[in-house]
PDB file of C-alpha atoms in Angstrom:
ATOM      1  CA  UNK A 321      79.120 -37.585 216.386  1.00  0.00           C
ATOM      2  CA  UNK A 322      76.221 -35.423 216.063  1.00  0.00           C
ATOM      3  CA  UNK A 323      73.541 -37.411 215.575  1.00  0.00           C
ATOM      4  CA  UNK A 324      74.651 -39.363 218.898  1.00  0.00           C
ATOM      5  CA  UNK A 325      74.677 -35.923 221.007  1.00  0.00           C
ATOM      6  CA  UNK A 326      71.113 -34.996 219.010  1.00  0.00           C
ATOM      7  CA  UNK A 327      70.485 -38.708 220.285  1.00  0.00           C
ATOM      8  CA  UNK A 328      71.138 -37.628 224.326  1.00  0.00           C
ATOM      9  CA  UNK A 329      69.462 -34.397 223.605  1.00  0.00           C
ATOM     10  CA  UNK A 330      66.313 -35.698 222.612  1.00  0.00           C
ATOM     11  CA  UNK A 331      66.302 -38.787 225.499  1.00  0.00           C
ATOM     12  CA  UNK A 332      66.864 -36.309 228.028  1.00  0.00           C
ATOM     13  CA  UNK A 333      64.153 -33.970 227.217  1.00  0.00           C
ATOM     14  CA  UNK A 334      61.923 -37.147 227.131  1.00  0.00           C
ATOM     15  CA  UNK A 335      63.367 -37.885 230.589  1.00  0.00           C
ATOM     16  CA  UNK A 336      62.645 -34.391 232.353  1.00  0.00           C
ATOM     17  CA  UNK A 337      59.596 -33.525 230.243  1.00  0.00           C
ATOM     18  CA  UNK A 338      57.326 -36.762 232.112  1.00  0.00           C
ATOM     19  CA  UNK A 339      58.624 -35.305 235.157  1.00  0.00           C
ATOM     20  CA  UNK A 340      57.466 -32.082 234.835  1.00  0.00           C
ATOM     21  CA  UNK A 341      55.095 -30.607 236.698  1.00  0.00           C
ATOM     22  CA  UNK A 342      52.150 -28.678 235.242  1.00  0.00           C
ATOM     23  CA  UNK A 343      52.798 -24.587 235.165  1.00  0.00           C
ATOM     24  CA  UNK A 344      51.054 -23.275 237.718  1.00  0.00           C
ATOM     25  CA  UNK A 345      48.582 -20.471 236.571  1.00  0.00           C
ATOM     26  CA  UNK A 346      49.624 -17.421 239.158  1.00  0.00           C
ATOM     27  CA  UNK A 347      46.124 -15.589 239.871  1.00  0.00           C
ATOM     28  CA  UNK A 348      45.869 -12.151 241.362  1.00  0.00           C
ATOM     29  CA  UNK A 349      44.793 -12.237 244.810  1.00  0.00           C
ATOM     30  CA  UNK A 350      41.112 -11.202 245.600  1.00  0.00           C
ATOM     31  CA  UNK A 351      41.269  -7.371 246.548  1.00  0.00           C
ATOM     32  CA  UNK A 352      38.909  -5.828 249.097  1.00  0.00           C
ATOM     33  CA  UNK A 353      38.319  -1.839 249.097  1.00  0.00           C
ATOM     34  CA  UNK A 354      38.609  -0.259 252.270  1.00  0.00           C
ATOM     35  CA  UNK A 355      34.870   1.979 252.858  1.00  0.00           C
ATOM     36  CA  UNK A 356      35.833   4.766 254.842  1.00  0.00           C
ATOM     37  CA  UNK A 357      33.467   5.209 257.500  1.00  0.00           C
ATOM     38  CA  UNK A 358      29.743   6.699 256.780  1.00  0.00           C
ATOM     39  CA  UNK A 359      29.049   9.248 258.761  1.00  0.00           C
ATOM     40  CA  UNK A 360      26.180   9.888 261.099  1.00  0.00           C
ATOM     41  CA  UNK A 361      24.594  13.696 261.221  1.00  0.00           C
ATOM     42  CA  UNK A 362      22.589  14.020 264.581  1.00  0.00           C
ATOM     43  CA  UNK A 363      19.134  14.697 264.389  1.00  0.00           C
ATOM     44  CA  UNK A 364      18.550  13.764 261.238  1.00  0.00           C
ATOM     45  CA  UNK A 365      16.007  11.292 259.683  1.00  0.00           C
ATOM     46  CA  UNK A 366      18.555  11.736 256.287  1.00  0.00           C
ATOM     47  CA  UNK A 367      21.970   9.929 257.134  1.00  0.00           C
ATOM     48  CA  UNK A 368      24.538  10.511 253.627  1.00  0.00           C
ATOM     49  CA  UNK A 369      27.097   8.817 252.702  1.00  0.00           C
ATOM     50  CA  UNK A 370      24.595   5.120 253.356  1.00  0.00           C
ATOM     51  CA  UNK A 371      24.224   3.903 249.935  1.00  0.00           C
ATOM     52  CA  UNK A 372      21.232   3.915 248.180  1.00  0.00           C
ATOM     53  CA  UNK A 373      18.574   3.346 250.260  1.00  0.00           C
ATOM     54  CA  UNK A 374      15.953   5.733 250.300  1.00  0.00           C
ATOM     55  CA  UNK A 375      12.600   5.317 248.666  1.00  0.00           C
ATOM     56  CA  UNK A 376      13.569   7.449 245.311  1.00  0.00           C
ATOM     57  CA  UNK A 377      17.486   6.512 245.375  1.00  0.00           C
ATOM     58  CA  UNK A 378      18.521   4.680 242.403  1.00  0.00           C
ATOM     59  CA  UNK A 379      20.837   1.743 242.328  1.00  0.00           C
ATOM     60  CA  UNK A 380      23.734   2.740 239.952  1.00  0.00           C
ATOM     61  CA  UNK A 381      26.790   2.918 241.575  1.00  0.00           C
ATOM     62  CA  UNK A 382      28.982   6.245 242.374  1.00  0.00           C
ATOM     63  CA  UNK A 383      31.719   6.398 244.659  1.00  0.00           C
ATOM     64  CA  UNK A 384      33.725   4.230 246.300  1.00  0.00           C
ATOM     65  CA  UNK A 385      32.872   0.608 247.216  1.00  0.00           C
ATOM     66  CA  UNK A 386      29.945   0.649 245.028  1.00  0.00           C
ATOM     67  CA  UNK A 387      29.826  -1.974 242.751  1.00  0.00           C
ATOM     68  CA  UNK A 388      28.778  -2.569 239.304  1.00  0.00           C
ATOM     69  CA  UNK A 389      28.343  -5.408 236.365  1.00  0.00           C
ATOM     70  CA  UNK A 390      30.462  -5.162 233.576  1.00  0.00           C
ATOM     71  CA  UNK A 391      29.639  -6.885 230.274  1.00  0.00           C
ATOM     72  CA  UNK A 392      32.332  -7.792 228.918  1.00  0.00           C
ATOM     73  CA  UNK A 393      32.257  -7.844 224.540  1.00  0.00           C
ATOM     74  CA  UNK A 394      35.455  -7.518 223.254  1.00  0.00           C
ATOM     75  CA  UNK A 395      35.721  -9.036 219.329  1.00  0.00           C
ATOM     76  CA  UNK A 396      39.373  -8.900 218.155  1.00  0.00           C
ATOM     77  CA  UNK A 397      39.667  -9.138 214.291  1.00  0.00           C
ATOM     78  CA  UNK A 398      44.184  -7.649 213.552  1.00  0.00           C
ATOM     79  CA  UNK A 399      44.931  -8.465 210.168  1.00  0.00           C
ATOM     80  CA  UNK A 400      48.676  -8.589 208.641  1.00  0.00           C
ATOM     81  CA  UNK A 401      49.634  -8.991 205.346  1.00  0.00           C
ATOM     82  CA  UNK A 402      54.243  -8.782 204.283  1.00  0.00           C
ATOM     83  CA  UNK A 403      55.359  -8.637 200.964  1.00  0.00           C
ATOM     84  CA  UNK A 404      59.019  -9.373 200.209  1.00  0.00           C
ATOM     85  CA  UNK A 405      60.630  -9.733 196.652  1.00  0.00           C
ATOM     86  CA  UNK A 406      64.628  -8.675 196.251  1.00  0.00           C
ATOM     87  CA  UNK A 407      67.026  -9.091 193.389  1.00  0.00           C
ATOM     88  CA  UNK A 408      70.757 -10.017 192.309  1.00  0.00           C
ATOM     89  CA  UNK A 409      73.130 -10.096 189.734  1.00  0.00           C
ATOM     90  CA  UNK A 410      76.649 -10.409 189.406  1.00  0.00           C
ATOM     91  CA  UNK A 411      79.199 -10.954 186.402  1.00  0.00           C
ATOM     92  CA  UNK A 412      82.382 -11.550 185.591  1.00  0.00           C
ATOM     93  CA  UNK A 413      84.336 -11.301 182.311  1.00  0.00           C
ATOM     94  CA  UNK A 414      88.455 -11.663 182.277  1.00  0.00           C
ATOM     95  CA  UNK A 415      90.824 -13.154 179.575  1.00  0.00           C
ATOM     96  CA  UNK A 416      94.563 -12.877 179.341  1.00  0.00           C
ATOM     97  CA  UNK A 417      95.325 -10.979 176.062  1.00  0.00           C
ATOM     98  CA  UNK A 418      99.324 -12.096 176.194  1.00  0.00           C
ATOM     99  CA  UNK A 419     101.327 -15.169 177.527  1.00  0.00           C
ATOM    100  CA  UNK A 420     105.237 -15.331 178.371  1.00  0.00           C
ATOM    101  CA  UNK A 421     105.525 -18.668 176.876  1.00  0.00           C
ATOM    102  CA  UNK A 422     103.267 -19.104 173.331  1.00  0.00           C
ATOM    103  CA  UNK A 423     102.992 -22.308 173.181  1.00  0.00           C
ATOM    104  CA  UNK A 424     100.712 -22.779 176.581  1.00  0.00           C
ATOM    105  CA  UNK A 425      96.992 -22.403 174.398  1.00  0.00           C
ATOM    106  CA  UNK A 426      93.573 -24.171 174.645  1.00  0.00           C
ATOM    107  CA  UNK A 427      93.112 -25.307 171.300  1.00  0.00           C
ATOM    108  CA  UNK A 428      95.144 -22.057 170.423  1.00  0.00           C
ATOM    109  CA  UNK A 429      93.242 -19.180 172.159  1.00  0.00           C
ATOM    110  CA  UNK A 430      94.020 -17.874 175.411  1.00  0.00           C
ATOM    111  CA  UNK A 431      92.064 -19.086 178.508  1.00  0.00           C
ATOM    112  CA  UNK A 432      89.402 -16.384 178.898  1.00  0.00           C
ATOM    113  CA  UNK A 433      86.916 -16.776 182.097  1.00  0.00           C
ATOM    114  CA  UNK A 434      83.346 -15.694 181.931  1.00  0.00           C
ATOM    115  CA  UNK A 435      81.131 -16.239 184.905  1.00  0.00           C
ATOM    116  CA  UNK A 436      77.764 -14.711 185.353  1.00  0.00           C
ATOM    117  CA  UNK A 437      74.640 -15.000 188.101  1.00  0.00           C
ATOM    118  CA  UNK A 438      71.675 -13.817 188.783  1.00  0.00           C
ATOM    119  CA  UNK A 439      69.247 -14.886 192.209  1.00  0.00           C
ATOM    120  CA  UNK A 440      65.097 -13.638 192.791  1.00  0.00           C
ATOM    121  CA  UNK A 441      62.711 -13.818 195.858  1.00  0.00           C
ATOM    122  CA  UNK A 442      59.744 -13.310 196.208  1.00  0.00           C
ATOM    123  CA  UNK A 443      57.684 -14.363 199.279  1.00  0.00           C
ATOM    124  CA  UNK A 444      54.941 -13.132 200.935  1.00  0.00           C
ATOM    125  CA  UNK A 445      52.235 -14.090 203.869  1.00  0.00           C
ATOM    126  CA  UNK A 446      48.866 -12.860 205.563  1.00  0.00           C
ATOM    127  CA  UNK A 447      48.583 -13.456 209.049  1.00  0.00           C
ATOM    128  CA  UNK A 448      44.963 -12.926 210.012  1.00  0.00           C
ATOM    129  CA  UNK A 449      43.762 -13.753 213.694  1.00  0.00           C
ATOM    130  CA  UNK A 450      40.315 -13.932 215.140  1.00  0.00           C
ATOM    131  CA  UNK A 451      38.412 -14.304 218.498  1.00  0.00           C
ATOM    132  CA  UNK A 452      36.035 -13.310 220.216  1.00  0.00           C
ATOM    133  CA  UNK A 453      35.306 -13.330 224.799  1.00  0.00           C
ATOM    134  CA  UNK A 454      32.705 -13.174 226.281  1.00  0.00           C
ATOM    135  CA  UNK A 455      32.441 -12.095 230.370  1.00  0.00           C
ATOM    136  CA  UNK A 456      30.286 -10.586 232.891  1.00  0.00           C
ATOM    137  CA  UNK A 457      32.622  -9.334 235.951  1.00  0.00           C
ATOM    138  CA  UNK A 458      30.910  -7.507 239.133  1.00  0.00           C
ATOM    139  CA  UNK A 459      33.436  -4.633 240.209  1.00  0.00           C
ATOM    140  CA  UNK A 460      33.880  -2.648 242.314  1.00  0.00           C
ATOM    141  CA  UNK A 461      35.126   1.263 242.751  1.00  0.00           C
ATOM    142  CA  UNK A 462      38.423   1.624 244.341  1.00  0.00           C
ATOM    143  CA  UNK A 463      38.080   5.673 243.828  1.00  0.00           C
ATOM    144  CA  UNK A 464      35.497   8.764 242.400  1.00  0.00           C
ATOM    145  CA  UNK A 465      38.442  10.860 240.429  1.00  0.00           C
ATOM    146  CA  UNK A 466      37.541  14.310 240.608  1.00  0.00           C
ATOM    147  CA  UNK A 467      36.192  14.314 237.409  1.00  0.00           C
ATOM    148  CA  UNK A 468      33.473  11.955 239.098  1.00  0.00           C
ATOM    149  CA  UNK A 469      35.261   9.241 236.557  1.00  0.00           C
ATOM    150  CA  UNK A 470      34.870   5.900 238.819  1.00  0.00           C
ATOM    151  CA  UNK A 471      37.743   3.220 238.844  1.00  0.00           C
ATOM    152  CA  UNK A 472      36.783   0.295 238.157  1.00  0.00           C
ATOM    153  CA  UNK A 473      38.617  -3.056 240.211  1.00  0.00           C
ATOM    154  CA  UNK A 474      36.664  -6.858 239.326  1.00  0.00           C
ATOM    155  CA  UNK A 475      37.855 -10.400 240.089  1.00  0.00           C
ATOM    156  CA  UNK A 476      36.212 -13.685 239.102  1.00  0.00           C
ATOM    157  CA  UNK A 477      36.845 -17.261 240.072  1.00  0.00           C
ATOM    158  CA  UNK A 478      35.215 -20.464 238.159  1.00  0.00           C
ATOM    159  CA  UNK A 479      36.370 -24.001 239.396  1.00  0.00           C
ATOM    160  CA  UNK A 480      34.365 -26.557 236.682  1.00  0.00           C
ATOM    161  CA  UNK A 481      35.545 -30.673 236.765  1.00  0.00           C
ATOM    162  CA  UNK A 482      39.023 -29.291 237.647  1.00  0.00           C
ATOM    163  CA  UNK A 483      39.464 -26.658 235.514  1.00  0.00           C
ATOM    164  CA  UNK A 484      39.945 -22.923 237.278  1.00  0.00           C
ATOM    165  CA  UNK A 485      39.038 -20.123 234.848  1.00  0.00           C
ATOM    166  CA  UNK A 486      39.929 -16.590 236.687  1.00  0.00           C
ATOM    167  CA  UNK A 487      38.660 -13.065 235.378  1.00  0.00           C
ATOM    168  CA  UNK A 488      40.512 -10.029 236.186  1.00  0.00           C
ATOM    169  CA  UNK A 489      38.883  -7.041 234.591  1.00  0.00           C
ATOM    170  CA  UNK A 490      39.275  -2.872 235.344  1.00  0.00           C
ATOM    171  CA  UNK A 491      39.091   0.529 234.084  1.00  0.00           C
ATOM    172  CA  UNK A 492      37.530   2.985 233.932  1.00  0.00           C
ATOM    173  CA  UNK A 493      33.912   4.565 233.340  1.00  0.00           C
ATOM    174  CA  UNK A 494      32.245   7.703 233.144  1.00  0.00           C
ATOM    175  CA  UNK A 495      29.397   7.533 235.352  1.00  0.00           C
ATOM    176  CA  UNK A 496      26.833   8.120 232.445  1.00  0.00           C
ATOM    177  CA  UNK A 497      28.095   5.276 230.514  1.00  0.00           C
ATOM    178  CA  UNK A 498      26.201   3.105 232.913  1.00  0.00           C
ATOM    179  CA  UNK A 499      22.955   1.520 232.889  1.00  0.00           C
ATOM    180  CA  UNK A 500      20.006   2.634 234.927  1.00  0.00           C
ATOM    181  CA  UNK A 501      19.994  -1.628 236.041  1.00  0.00           C
ATOM    182  CA  UNK A 502      23.728  -0.539 237.488  1.00  0.00           C
ATOM    183  CA  UNK A 503      25.566  -2.535 234.321  1.00  0.00           C
ATOM    184  CA  UNK A 504      28.222  -1.073 231.865  1.00  0.00           C
ATOM    185  CA  UNK A 505      29.650  -2.699 228.808  1.00  0.00           C
ATOM    186  CA  UNK A 506      33.498  -3.174 228.659  1.00  0.00           C
ATOM    187  CA  UNK A 507      33.571  -0.768 225.331  1.00  0.00           C
ATOM    188  CA  UNK A 508      32.554   1.568 227.367  1.00  0.00           C
ATOM    189  CA  UNK A 509      35.699   1.600 229.808  1.00  0.00           C
ATOM    190  CA  UNK A 510      38.650   3.861 229.459  1.00  0.00           C
ATOM    191  CA  UNK A 511      41.652   1.805 230.180  1.00  0.00           C
ATOM    192  CA  UNK A 512      40.932  -1.653 230.399  1.00  0.00           C
ATOM    193  CA  UNK A 513      42.411  -4.462 230.615  1.00  0.00           C
ATOM    194  CA  UNK A 514      40.786  -8.142 230.732  1.00  0.00           C
ATOM    195  CA  UNK A 515      43.105 -10.507 231.792  1.00  0.00           C
ATOM    196  CA  UNK A 516      41.495 -14.011 231.589  1.00  0.00           C
ATOM    197  CA  UNK A 517      43.776 -16.486 233.189  1.00  0.00           C
ATOM    198  CA  UNK A 518      43.032 -20.741 233.663  1.00  0.00           C
ATOM    199  CA  UNK A 519      45.364 -24.087 235.095  1.00  0.00           C
ATOM    200  CA  UNK A 520      43.669 -27.289 234.633  1.00  0.00           C
ATOM    201  CA  UNK A 521      43.909 -30.330 232.698  1.00  0.00           C
ATOM    202  CA  UNK A 522      42.671 -29.043 229.731  1.00  0.00           C
ATOM    203  CA  UNK A 523      44.932 -25.721 230.156  1.00  0.00           C
ATOM    204  CA  UNK A 524      48.052 -28.336 230.355  1.00  0.00           C
ATOM    205  CA  UNK A 525      47.264 -30.251 227.394  1.00  0.00           C
ATOM    206  CA  UNK A 526      47.639 -26.794 225.197  1.00  0.00           C
ATOM    207  CA  UNK A 527      51.035 -26.302 226.262  1.00  0.00           C
ATOM    208  CA  UNK A 528      53.432 -26.940 224.201  1.00  0.00           C
ATOM    209  CA  UNK A 529      55.753 -30.060 226.241  1.00  0.00           C
ATOM    210  CA  UNK A 530      60.161 -29.856 226.534  1.00  0.00           C
ATOM    211  CA  UNK A 531      59.837 -32.851 224.577  1.00  0.00           C
ATOM    212  CA  UNK A 532      58.563 -30.396 220.888  1.00  0.00           C
ATOM    213  CA  UNK A 533      60.370 -27.212 221.599  1.00  0.00           C
ATOM    214  CA  UNK A 534      63.371 -29.476 221.656  1.00  0.00           C
ATOM    215  CA  UNK A 535      62.748 -30.817 218.270  1.00  0.00           C
ATOM    216  CA  UNK A 536      61.442 -27.480 217.174  1.00  0.00           C
ATOM    217  CA  UNK A 537      65.474 -26.300 218.011  1.00  0.00           C
ATOM    218  CA  UNK A 538      66.972 -29.753 216.436  1.00  0.00           C
ATOM    219  CA  UNK A 539      65.013 -28.377 213.150  1.00  0.00           C
ATOM    220  CA  UNK A 540      66.440 -25.469 212.872  1.00  0.00           C
ATOM    221  CA  UNK A 541      69.670 -27.521 211.943  1.00  0.00           C
TER     222      UNK A 541
END
C-alpha cells in the first residue's frame, strides 16, 4: 500500500512538472529620478545648478540626478568547519538471591541479568564557497545627504540569445572616493546591495524540478 501511494505521488509529480511553466523573474521596474529645474539668474552669464558645463568644471557626480559609473568587483570567500562528537554508555546488572520455589533454578544457579551498551559518534564537515562578481553599472544620484554623501541607484538589463540578465545596485558613496574619470569601486560603497536576476532557458535548466523535490522527499522515508 505504501509503495502504491509513493508511485501515485511520483506519477502525479511527473505530470505536473511537464505542465509547469518556467518561473518568471520579478525584476525591479526602471526608476526615473526627478531632477529639480535649474535656477536661472537673470542678467548673469553664469547660471548655477546647470551642470558641469564650464571650462574648468569636472565631470564628477555631485548632486541629485548626476550619473556615476560603478565598477562592481566583489570576491566572495566563505568557509565553515563543524565538528561533533557524542558518547553514551549504559550498564545494568540484576540478580535473584532467593526464590520461593527452590526447584526453579538454572543448572543450580539463580537467574541473573547483565546488560551493557555503548554508543559513540564522531562526525564533521567543511563547507567552502567562493565566487566572483564583475560588472559595470552606471547609477544616478537619488539623494544628497547633509554630510555630502551621495545615495546611488543603478539598474542594467542585458538580453543575449534569449537570456535576460538584470543587475541592480544601491549604495552610498563619498565624493572623495569617486575617481577623476567619474567611476567608483563597489567596495567603496556603504550599505552596498548588488542583486543579479536572470531568466531564460539556461536559468530554467538550473532550477530544481518538482520531480527532483518529490524524490528527495521520498528518500527521507
